[in-house]
PDB file of C-alpha atoms in Angstrom:
ATOM      1  CA  MET A 189       0.645  -0.203  -0.402  1.00  0.00           C
ATOM      2  CA  PRO A 190       1.814   3.029  -1.753  1.00  0.00           C
ATOM      3  CA  VAL A 191       2.520   5.973   1.978  1.00  0.00           C
ATOM      4  CA  PRO A 192       2.010   9.414   1.243  1.00  0.00           C
ATOM      5  CA  ILE A 193       4.322  12.222   1.584  1.00  0.00           C
ATOM      6  CA  PHE A 194       3.645  14.830   3.587  1.00  0.00           C
ATOM      7  CA  THR A 195       5.974  17.960   2.934  1.00  0.00           C
ATOM      8  CA  ASP A 196       7.928  19.754   0.184  1.00  0.00           C
ATOM      9  CA  ILE A 197       9.697  17.457  -2.751  1.00  0.00           C
ATOM     10  CA  HIS A 198      12.228  19.822  -4.547  1.00  0.00           C
ATOM     11  CA  PRO A 199      13.326  18.084  -7.551  1.00  0.00           C
ATOM     12  CA  ILE A 200      16.848  17.458  -8.334  1.00  0.00           C
ATOM     13  CA  GLU A 201      18.736  18.237 -11.637  1.00  0.00           C
ATOM     14  CA  PHE A 202      20.570  15.187 -12.706  1.00  0.00           C
ATOM     15  CA  PHE A 203      22.956  14.469 -15.640  1.00  0.00           C
ATOM     16  CA  ASP A 204      24.029  11.006 -17.142  1.00  0.00           C
ATOM     17  CA  GLU A 205      21.388   8.298 -16.589  1.00  0.00           C
ATOM     18  CA  PRO A 206      20.558   8.281 -12.290  1.00  0.00           C
ATOM     19  CA  THR A 207      20.758   4.521 -11.081  1.00  0.00           C
ATOM     20  CA  CYS A 208      18.651   2.901  -7.795  1.00  0.00           C
ATOM     21  CA  GLU A 209      18.655  -0.552  -6.931  1.00  0.00           C
ATOM     22  CA  CYS A 210      17.368  -2.144  -4.022  1.00  0.00           C
ATOM     23  CA  GLN A 211      18.655  -6.304  -3.234  1.00  0.00           C
ATOM     24  CA  THR A 212      17.381  -8.352  -0.865  1.00  0.00           C
ATOM     25  CA  LYS A 213      19.283 -10.824   1.789  1.00  0.00           C
ATOM     26  CA  LYS A 214      17.656 -12.804   4.107  1.00  0.00           C
ATOM     27  CA  ASP A 215      19.232 -11.482   7.973  1.00  0.00           C
ATOM     28  CA  GLY A 216      18.196 -14.493  10.490  1.00  0.00           C
ATOM     29  CA  GLY A 217      14.394 -14.673  10.942  1.00  0.00           C
ATOM     30  CA  GLY A 218      13.593 -11.493   8.792  1.00  0.00           C
ATOM     31  CA  TYR A 219      14.408  -9.677   5.617  1.00  0.00           C
ATOM     32  CA  GLU A 220      16.274  -6.925   5.175  1.00  0.00           C
ATOM     33  CA  ASP A 221      17.085  -4.542   1.696  1.00  0.00           C
ATOM     34  CA  THR A 222      19.572  -2.211   1.225  1.00  0.00           C
ATOM     35  CA  ALA A 223      18.599   0.644  -1.435  1.00  0.00           C
ATOM     36  CA  THR A 224      21.595   2.769  -3.749  1.00  0.00           C
ATOM     37  CA  LEU A 225      20.216   5.503  -5.098  1.00  0.00           C
ATOM     38  CA  LYS A 226      23.507   6.418  -7.651  1.00  0.00           C
ATOM     39  CA  PHE A 227      23.338  10.271  -9.475  1.00  0.00           C
ATOM     40  CA  LEU A 228      25.155  13.563 -11.122  1.00  0.00           C
ATOM     41  CA  THR A 229      23.939  16.811 -10.276  1.00  0.00           C
ATOM     42  CA  GLY A 230      25.264  21.021 -10.051  1.00  0.00           C
ATOM     43  CA  SER A 231      24.554  21.580  -6.999  1.00  0.00           C
ATOM     44  CA  GLU A 232      25.223  20.451  -3.417  1.00  0.00           C
ATOM     45  CA  LEU A 233      22.244  19.125  -0.934  1.00  0.00           C
ATOM     46  CA  PRO A 234      22.311  20.183   3.044  1.00  0.00           C
ATOM     47  CA  ARG A 235      23.493  18.670   4.993  1.00  0.00           C
ATOM     48  CA  SER A 236      22.450  19.630   8.207  1.00  0.00           C
ATOM     49  CA  ALA A 237      19.231  18.188   6.973  1.00  0.00           C
ATOM     50  CA  ALA A 238      17.425  14.761   7.557  1.00  0.00           C
ATOM     51  CA  LEU A 239      17.274  13.444   3.700  1.00  0.00           C
ATOM     52  CA  GLY A 240      15.088  11.019   2.235  1.00  0.00           C
ATOM     53  CA  PHE A 241      14.997  10.666  -1.463  1.00  0.00           C
ATOM     54  CA  VAL A 242      10.989   9.746  -3.846  1.00  0.00           C
ATOM     55  CA  VAL A 243      12.637   7.899  -6.761  1.00  0.00           C
ATOM     56  CA  THR A 244      10.167   8.036  -9.787  1.00  0.00           C
ATOM     57  CA  ASP A 245      11.114   4.757 -12.003  1.00  0.00           C
ATOM     58  CA  VAL A 246      10.413   4.962 -15.806  1.00  0.00           C
ATOM     59  CA  ASN A 247       6.762   3.377 -15.227  1.00  0.00           C
ATOM     60  CA  GLY A 248       5.542   5.889 -13.410  1.00  0.00           C
ATOM     61  CA  ASN A 249       6.189   4.465  -9.402  1.00  0.00           C
ATOM     62  CA  SER A 250       7.415   6.026  -7.000  1.00  0.00           C
ATOM     63  CA  TYR A 251       8.975   5.221  -3.876  1.00  0.00           C
ATOM     64  CA  LEU A 252      10.159   6.676  -0.824  1.00  0.00           C
ATOM     65  CA  LEU A 253      13.879   6.178   0.265  1.00  0.00           C
ATOM     66  CA  GLY A 254      14.303   6.932   4.266  1.00  0.00           C
ATOM     67  CA  SER A 255      12.384   9.259   5.690  1.00  0.00           C
ATOM     68  CA  LEU A 256      13.032  11.567   9.126  1.00  0.00           C
ATOM     69  CA  GLU A 257      12.516   7.914  11.977  1.00  0.00           C
ATOM     70  CA  ALA A 258      15.823   5.544  11.844  1.00  0.00           C
ATOM     71  CA  PRO A 259      17.196   4.288  10.416  1.00  0.00           C
ATOM     72  CA  ARG A 260      18.300   7.191   8.160  1.00  0.00           C
ATOM     73  CA  PRO A 261      20.130   6.750   4.412  1.00  0.00           C
ATOM     74  CA  VAL A 262      23.778   7.117   4.178  1.00  0.00           C
ATOM     75  CA  VAL A 263      24.436   9.773   1.771  1.00  0.00           C
ATOM     76  CA  GLU A 264      27.872  10.290   0.433  1.00  0.00           C
ATOM     77  CA  CYS A 265      29.327  13.050  -1.646  1.00  0.00           C
ATOM     78  CA  GLU A 266      32.175  13.303  -4.215  1.00  0.00           C
ATOM     79  CA  HIS A 267      33.155  16.639  -5.604  1.00  0.00           C
ATOM     80  CA  ARG A 268      33.790  15.743  -9.171  1.00  0.00           C
ATOM     81  CA  SER A 269      35.654  18.761 -11.984  1.00  0.00           C
ATOM     82  CA  GLY A 270      35.528  16.640 -14.692  1.00  0.00           C
ATOM     83  CA  VAL A 271      37.579  16.150 -17.668  1.00  0.00           C
ATOM     84  CA  PRO A 272      37.747  17.205 -21.220  1.00  0.00           C
ATOM     85  CA  SER A 273      35.732  14.769 -22.948  1.00  0.00           C
ATOM     86  CA  GLY A 274      32.961  15.566 -22.476  1.00  0.00           C
ATOM     87  CA  ASP A 275      32.567  14.323 -18.470  1.00  0.00           C
ATOM     88  CA  PRO A 276      30.163  17.630 -15.995  1.00  0.00           C
ATOM     89  CA  ALA A 277      31.685  18.967 -12.893  1.00  0.00           C
ATOM     90  CA  GLY A 278      29.533  18.145 -10.535  1.00  0.00           C
ATOM     91  CA  PHE A 279      28.721  16.389  -7.811  1.00  0.00           C
ATOM     92  CA  SER A 280      28.377  11.967  -7.388  1.00  0.00           C
ATOM     93  CA  TYR A 281      25.559  10.952  -4.858  1.00  0.00           C
ATOM     94  CA  GLU A 282      26.296   7.566  -3.569  1.00  0.00           C
ATOM     95  CA  ILE A 283      23.089   7.214  -1.196  1.00  0.00           C
ATOM     96  CA  LYS A 284      22.749   4.114   0.777  1.00  0.00           C
ATOM     97  CA  HIS A 285      19.738   3.568   3.259  1.00  0.00           C
ATOM     98  CA  VAL A 286      19.227  -0.005   4.708  1.00  0.00           C
ATOM     99  CA  SER A 287      15.988  -1.246   6.593  1.00  0.00           C
ATOM    100  CA  ILE A 288      13.151  -3.744   6.613  1.00  0.00           C
ATOM    101  CA  LYS A 289      11.735  -2.402   4.042  1.00  0.00           C
ATOM    102  CA  SER A 290      14.247   0.584   1.874  1.00  0.00           C
ATOM    103  CA  MET A 291      11.788   1.412  -0.955  1.00  0.00           C
ATOM    104  CA  VAL A 292       8.547   1.700   0.083  1.00  0.00           C
ATOM    105  CA  PRO A 293       5.909   3.128  -2.644  1.00  0.00           C
ATOM    106  CA  CYS A 294       4.855   6.131  -2.264  1.00  0.00           C
ATOM    107  CA  LEU A 295       1.882   8.022  -3.797  1.00  0.00           C
ATOM    108  CA  ILE A 296       3.976  12.460  -4.716  1.00  0.00           C
TER     109      ILE A 296
END
């Protein structure tokens, strides 16, 4: 059942093709998801906020990664200067979220 999003959503402009994958593994008596979102953008994301990410797939389905409560996503940022062959300068992000359910269907 999709959950509603009751907060502001700020679109992130990205270069190339972002990727989002979710791996599920058996952990003792239950299951654990690890969702990984990767993208390259020209702007830096806020560092002090508890971030959540809404990802919309090619079929128009939206998923929430993270929330205000723990466990929060781990956000890794790499500042890239670009190369003359055409790779753009910007910020490369890798977001990982580990939880019982990491990609929660949502309504935006």
